[in-house]
CSV table of C-alpha atoms in Angstrom, one decimal:
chain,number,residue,atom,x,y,z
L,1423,UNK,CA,295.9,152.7,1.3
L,1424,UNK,CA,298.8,150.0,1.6
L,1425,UNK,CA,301.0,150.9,5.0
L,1426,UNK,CA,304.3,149.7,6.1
L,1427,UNK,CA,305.3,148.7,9.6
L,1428,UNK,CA,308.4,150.2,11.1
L,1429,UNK,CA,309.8,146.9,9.8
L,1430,UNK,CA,310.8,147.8,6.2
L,1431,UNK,CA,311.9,151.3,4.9
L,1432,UNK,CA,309.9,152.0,1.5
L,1433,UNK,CA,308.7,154.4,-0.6
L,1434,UNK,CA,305.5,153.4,-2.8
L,1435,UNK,CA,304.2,155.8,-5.0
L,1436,UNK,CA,300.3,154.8,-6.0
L,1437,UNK,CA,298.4,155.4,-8.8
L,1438,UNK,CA,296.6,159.3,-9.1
L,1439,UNK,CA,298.4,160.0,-5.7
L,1440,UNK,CA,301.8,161.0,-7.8
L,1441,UNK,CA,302.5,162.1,-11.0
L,1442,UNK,CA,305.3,161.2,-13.5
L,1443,UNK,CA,307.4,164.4,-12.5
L,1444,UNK,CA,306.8,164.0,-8.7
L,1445,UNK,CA,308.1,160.6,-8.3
L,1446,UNK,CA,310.8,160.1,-5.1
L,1447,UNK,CA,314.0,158.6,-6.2
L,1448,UNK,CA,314.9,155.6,-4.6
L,1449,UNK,CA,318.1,154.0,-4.5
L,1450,UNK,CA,317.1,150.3,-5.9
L,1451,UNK,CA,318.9,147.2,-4.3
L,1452,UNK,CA,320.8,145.2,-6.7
L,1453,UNK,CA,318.9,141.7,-7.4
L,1454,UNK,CA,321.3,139.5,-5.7
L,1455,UNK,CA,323.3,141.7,-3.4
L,1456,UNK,CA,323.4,142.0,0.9
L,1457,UNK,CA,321.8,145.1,1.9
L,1458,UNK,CA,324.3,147.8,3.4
L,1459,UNK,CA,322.8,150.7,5.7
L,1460,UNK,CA,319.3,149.9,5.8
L,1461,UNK,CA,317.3,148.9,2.4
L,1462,UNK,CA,315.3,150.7,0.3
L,1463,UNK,CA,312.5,149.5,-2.4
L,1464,UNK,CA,310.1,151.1,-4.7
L,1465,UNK,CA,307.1,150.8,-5.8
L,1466,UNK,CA,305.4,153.0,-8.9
L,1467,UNK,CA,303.2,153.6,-11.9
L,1468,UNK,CA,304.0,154.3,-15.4
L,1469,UNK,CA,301.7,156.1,-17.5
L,1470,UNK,CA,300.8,155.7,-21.0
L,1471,UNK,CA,301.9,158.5,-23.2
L,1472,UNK,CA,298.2,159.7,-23.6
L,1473,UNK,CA,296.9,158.1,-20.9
L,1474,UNK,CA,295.6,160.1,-17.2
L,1475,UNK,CA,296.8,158.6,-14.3
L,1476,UNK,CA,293.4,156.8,-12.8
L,1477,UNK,CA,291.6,157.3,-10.2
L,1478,UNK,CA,293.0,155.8,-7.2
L,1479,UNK,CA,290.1,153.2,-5.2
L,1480,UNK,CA,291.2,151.7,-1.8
L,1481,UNK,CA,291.7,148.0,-2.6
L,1482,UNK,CA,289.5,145.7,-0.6
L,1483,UNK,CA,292.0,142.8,1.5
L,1484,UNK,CA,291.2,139.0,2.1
L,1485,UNK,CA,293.0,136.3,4.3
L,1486,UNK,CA,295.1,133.5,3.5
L,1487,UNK,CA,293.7,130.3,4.4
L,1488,UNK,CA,296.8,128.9,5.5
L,1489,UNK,CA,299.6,129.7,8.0
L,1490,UNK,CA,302.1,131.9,6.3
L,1491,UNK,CA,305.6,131.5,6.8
L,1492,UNK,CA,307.4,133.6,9.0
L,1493,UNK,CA,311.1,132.0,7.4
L,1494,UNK,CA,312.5,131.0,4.8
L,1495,UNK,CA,314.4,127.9,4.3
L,1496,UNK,CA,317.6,130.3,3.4
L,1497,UNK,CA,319.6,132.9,6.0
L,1498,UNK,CA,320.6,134.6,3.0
L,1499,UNK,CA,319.1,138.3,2.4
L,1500,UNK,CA,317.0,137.9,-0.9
L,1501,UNK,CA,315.3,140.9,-2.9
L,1502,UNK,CA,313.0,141.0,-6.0
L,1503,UNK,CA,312.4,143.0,-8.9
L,1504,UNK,CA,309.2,143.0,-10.7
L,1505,UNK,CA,307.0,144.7,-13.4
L,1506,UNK,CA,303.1,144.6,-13.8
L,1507,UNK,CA,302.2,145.4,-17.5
L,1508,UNK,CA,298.8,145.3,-17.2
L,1509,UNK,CA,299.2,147.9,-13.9
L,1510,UNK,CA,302.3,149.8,-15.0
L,1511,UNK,CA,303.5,149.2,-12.1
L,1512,UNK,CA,307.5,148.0,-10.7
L,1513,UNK,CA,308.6,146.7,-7.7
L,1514,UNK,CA,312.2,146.3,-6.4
L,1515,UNK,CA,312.7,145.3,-2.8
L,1516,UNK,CA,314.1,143.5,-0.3
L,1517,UNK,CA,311.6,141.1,0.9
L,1518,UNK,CA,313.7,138.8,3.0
L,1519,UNK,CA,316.8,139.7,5.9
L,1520,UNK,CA,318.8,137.7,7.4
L,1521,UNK,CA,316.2,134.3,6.9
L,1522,UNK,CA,313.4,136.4,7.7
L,1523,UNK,CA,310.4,137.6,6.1
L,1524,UNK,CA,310.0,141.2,6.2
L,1525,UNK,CA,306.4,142.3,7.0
L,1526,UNK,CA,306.3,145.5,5.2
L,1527,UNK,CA,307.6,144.2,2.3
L,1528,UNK,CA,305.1,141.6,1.9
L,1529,UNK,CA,302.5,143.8,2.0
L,1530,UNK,CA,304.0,145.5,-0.8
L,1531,UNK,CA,304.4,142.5,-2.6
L,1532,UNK,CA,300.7,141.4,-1.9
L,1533,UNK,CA,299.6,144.4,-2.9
L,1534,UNK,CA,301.4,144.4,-6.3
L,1535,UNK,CA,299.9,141.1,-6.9
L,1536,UNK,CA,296.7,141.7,-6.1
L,1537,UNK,CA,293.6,140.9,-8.6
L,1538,UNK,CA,294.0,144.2,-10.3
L,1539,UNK,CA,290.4,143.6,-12.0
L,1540,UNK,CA,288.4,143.1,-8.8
L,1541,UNK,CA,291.4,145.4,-7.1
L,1542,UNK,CA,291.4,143.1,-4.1
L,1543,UNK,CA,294.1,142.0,-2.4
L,1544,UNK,CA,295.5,138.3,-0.7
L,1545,UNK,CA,298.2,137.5,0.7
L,1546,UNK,CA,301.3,136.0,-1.2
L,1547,UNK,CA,302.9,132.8,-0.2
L,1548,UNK,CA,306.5,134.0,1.1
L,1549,UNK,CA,308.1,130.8,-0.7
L,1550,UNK,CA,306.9,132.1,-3.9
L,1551,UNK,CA,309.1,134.6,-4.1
L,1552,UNK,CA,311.8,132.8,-2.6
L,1553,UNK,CA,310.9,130.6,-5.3
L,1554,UNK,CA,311.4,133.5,-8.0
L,1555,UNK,CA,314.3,135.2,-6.1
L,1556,UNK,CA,316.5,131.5,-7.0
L,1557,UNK,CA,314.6,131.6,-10.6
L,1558,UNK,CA,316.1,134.9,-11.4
L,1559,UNK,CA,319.8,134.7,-9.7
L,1560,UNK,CA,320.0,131.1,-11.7
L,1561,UNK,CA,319.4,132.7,-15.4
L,1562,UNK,CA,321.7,135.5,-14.9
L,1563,UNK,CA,318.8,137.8,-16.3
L,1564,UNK,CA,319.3,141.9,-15.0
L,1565,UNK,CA,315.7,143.0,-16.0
L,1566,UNK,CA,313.1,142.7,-13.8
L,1567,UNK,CA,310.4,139.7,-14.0
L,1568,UNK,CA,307.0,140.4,-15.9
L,1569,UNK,CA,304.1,139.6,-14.0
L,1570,UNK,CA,301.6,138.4,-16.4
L,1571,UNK,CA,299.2,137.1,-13.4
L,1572,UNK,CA,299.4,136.6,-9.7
L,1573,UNK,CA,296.7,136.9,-7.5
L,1574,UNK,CA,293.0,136.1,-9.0
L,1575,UNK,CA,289.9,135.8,-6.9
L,1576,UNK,CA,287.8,133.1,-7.9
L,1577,UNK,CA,286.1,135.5,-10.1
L,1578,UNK,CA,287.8,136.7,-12.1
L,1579,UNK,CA,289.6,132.8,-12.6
L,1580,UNK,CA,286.0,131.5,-13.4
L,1581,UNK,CA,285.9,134.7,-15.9
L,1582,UNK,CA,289.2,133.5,-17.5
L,1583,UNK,CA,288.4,129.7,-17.1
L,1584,UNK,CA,285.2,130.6,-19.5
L,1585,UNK,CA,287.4,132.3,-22.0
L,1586,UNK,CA,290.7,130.3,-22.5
L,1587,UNK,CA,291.4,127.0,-22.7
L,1588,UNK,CA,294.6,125.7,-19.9
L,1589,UNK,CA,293.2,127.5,-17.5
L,1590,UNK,CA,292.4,125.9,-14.1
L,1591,UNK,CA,289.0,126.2,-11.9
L,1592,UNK,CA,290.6,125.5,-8.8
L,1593,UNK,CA,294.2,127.6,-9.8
L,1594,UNK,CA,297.0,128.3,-7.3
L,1595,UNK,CA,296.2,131.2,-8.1
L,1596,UNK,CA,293.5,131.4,-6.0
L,1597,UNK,CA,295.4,130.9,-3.3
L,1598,UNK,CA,298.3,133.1,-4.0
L,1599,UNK,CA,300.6,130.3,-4.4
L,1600,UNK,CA,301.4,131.3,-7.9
L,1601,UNK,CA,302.9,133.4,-10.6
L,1602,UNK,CA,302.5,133.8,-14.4
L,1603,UNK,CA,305.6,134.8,-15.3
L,1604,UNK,CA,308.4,136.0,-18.2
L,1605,UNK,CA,312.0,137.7,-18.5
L,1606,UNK,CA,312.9,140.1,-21.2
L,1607,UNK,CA,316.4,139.1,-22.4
L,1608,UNK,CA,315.9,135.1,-21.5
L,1609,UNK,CA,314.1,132.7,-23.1
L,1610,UNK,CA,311.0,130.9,-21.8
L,1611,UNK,CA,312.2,127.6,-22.8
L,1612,UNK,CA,315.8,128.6,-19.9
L,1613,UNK,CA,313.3,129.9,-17.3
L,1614,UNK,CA,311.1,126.5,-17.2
L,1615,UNK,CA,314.4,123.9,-17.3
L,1616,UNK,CA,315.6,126.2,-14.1
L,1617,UNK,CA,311.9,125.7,-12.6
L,1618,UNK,CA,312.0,122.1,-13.6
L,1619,UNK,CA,315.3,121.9,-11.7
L,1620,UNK,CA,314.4,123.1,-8.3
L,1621,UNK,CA,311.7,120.6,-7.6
L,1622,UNK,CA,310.1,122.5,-6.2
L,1623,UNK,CA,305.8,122.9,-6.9
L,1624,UNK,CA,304.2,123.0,-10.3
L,1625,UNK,CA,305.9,124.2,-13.5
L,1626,UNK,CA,303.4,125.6,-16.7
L,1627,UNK,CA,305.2,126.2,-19.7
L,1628,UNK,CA,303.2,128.0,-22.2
L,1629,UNK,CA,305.5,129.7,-25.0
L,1630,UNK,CA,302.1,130.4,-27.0
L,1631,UNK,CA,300.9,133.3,-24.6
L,1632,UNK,CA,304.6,134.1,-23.3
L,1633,UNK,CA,304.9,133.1,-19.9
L,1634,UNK,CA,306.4,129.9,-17.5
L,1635,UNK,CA,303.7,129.2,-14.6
L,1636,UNK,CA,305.2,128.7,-10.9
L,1637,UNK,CA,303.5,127.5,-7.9
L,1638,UNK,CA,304.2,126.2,-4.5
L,1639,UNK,CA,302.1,123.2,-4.2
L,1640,UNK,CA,303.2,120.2,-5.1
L,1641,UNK,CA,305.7,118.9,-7.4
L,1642,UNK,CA,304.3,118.7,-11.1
L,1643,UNK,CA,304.3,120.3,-14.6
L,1644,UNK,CA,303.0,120.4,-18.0
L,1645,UNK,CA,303.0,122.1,-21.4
């Protein structure tokens, strides 16, 4: 079960815990906006019409193999908002006042990322979604990201490795340095000239399977 430190007010609703009809009502926190009287996120599932909600399983958590940040390069308060297709699930939070990282929120966001097929979780790098947060506010989109893929253990990348082609063995991935990504109302071709702009890790453009790829590490691209 995910918990949140006294750090960060949240509300996540998890998979067979509630149902459609129970969900809590959050107030959501406008993409680009300061927070005002505290902050408030979501997290939650969305069934399939004919679908039962599953059975929920504890995920199982690994450690980064780096030293996350504890600030980002900005004092600005940054928030993100994000849906999982292949989970159902959508985030919207504030994952960063003030220049600060917020703890709670991160373990929301690592938990939204995580390898949904092995269901383990990893941390995310911080700058990643710092990196999305600029992404988002610089293409004026006001849906929320698609995450195609975040988090993979090296399982289930050596399982998707064996089956497509562009995919790499030693991914970013991986490490959760990266994000498969696409925004309904933009095109792919606007998201990877923004990527391409920042200078700021690698940048995957593949308009074939409907995503941009952006990582942390260093400065490259392709597609």
């Amino acid at each position: 079960m995910l918990q949140i430190s006294a750090a960060a007010t949240a509300t996540i609703l998890v998979p067979g815990i509630a149902l459609a009809d129970d969900w809590i009502r959050v107030d959501s926190v406008p993409l680009t906006s300061t927070v005002h009287g505290g902050r408030a996120s979501i997290m939650r599932w969305r069934p399939n019409a004919h679908q039962a909600p599953p059975h929920y399983q504890p995920p199982q958590y690994e450690t980064a193999r780096y030293t996350l940040p504890t600030r980002s390069e900005s004092n600005e308060t940054r928030s993100l908002a994000m849906y999982n297709p292949h989970t159902g699930e959508s985030l919207n939070l504030v994952y960063c006042e003030n220049g600060y990282y917020v703890p709670g929120a991160l373990q929301e966001v690592n938990y939204f990322f995580r390898d949904f097929r092995q269901n383990l979780v990893k941390p995310i790098d911080p700058r990643l979604l710092d990196l999305l947060h600029v992404i988002h506010q610089s293409s004026d989109g006001t849906k929320p990201f698609n995450l195609v893929s975040g988090y993979r253990s090296p399982q289930t990348n050596a399982m998707l490795a064996a089956q497509y082609e562009g995919v790499a063995r030693h991914s970013m991935h991986i490490e959760g340095k990266a994000a498969d990504i696409n925004l309904p109302g933009r095109q792919l071709s606007i998201l990877q000239r923004i990527a391409l702009a920042m200078r700021f890790g690698g940048v995957g453009y593949y308009p074939q399977s409907g995503f941009v790829h952006v990582d942390t590490g260093r400065i490259r691209h392709w597609g």
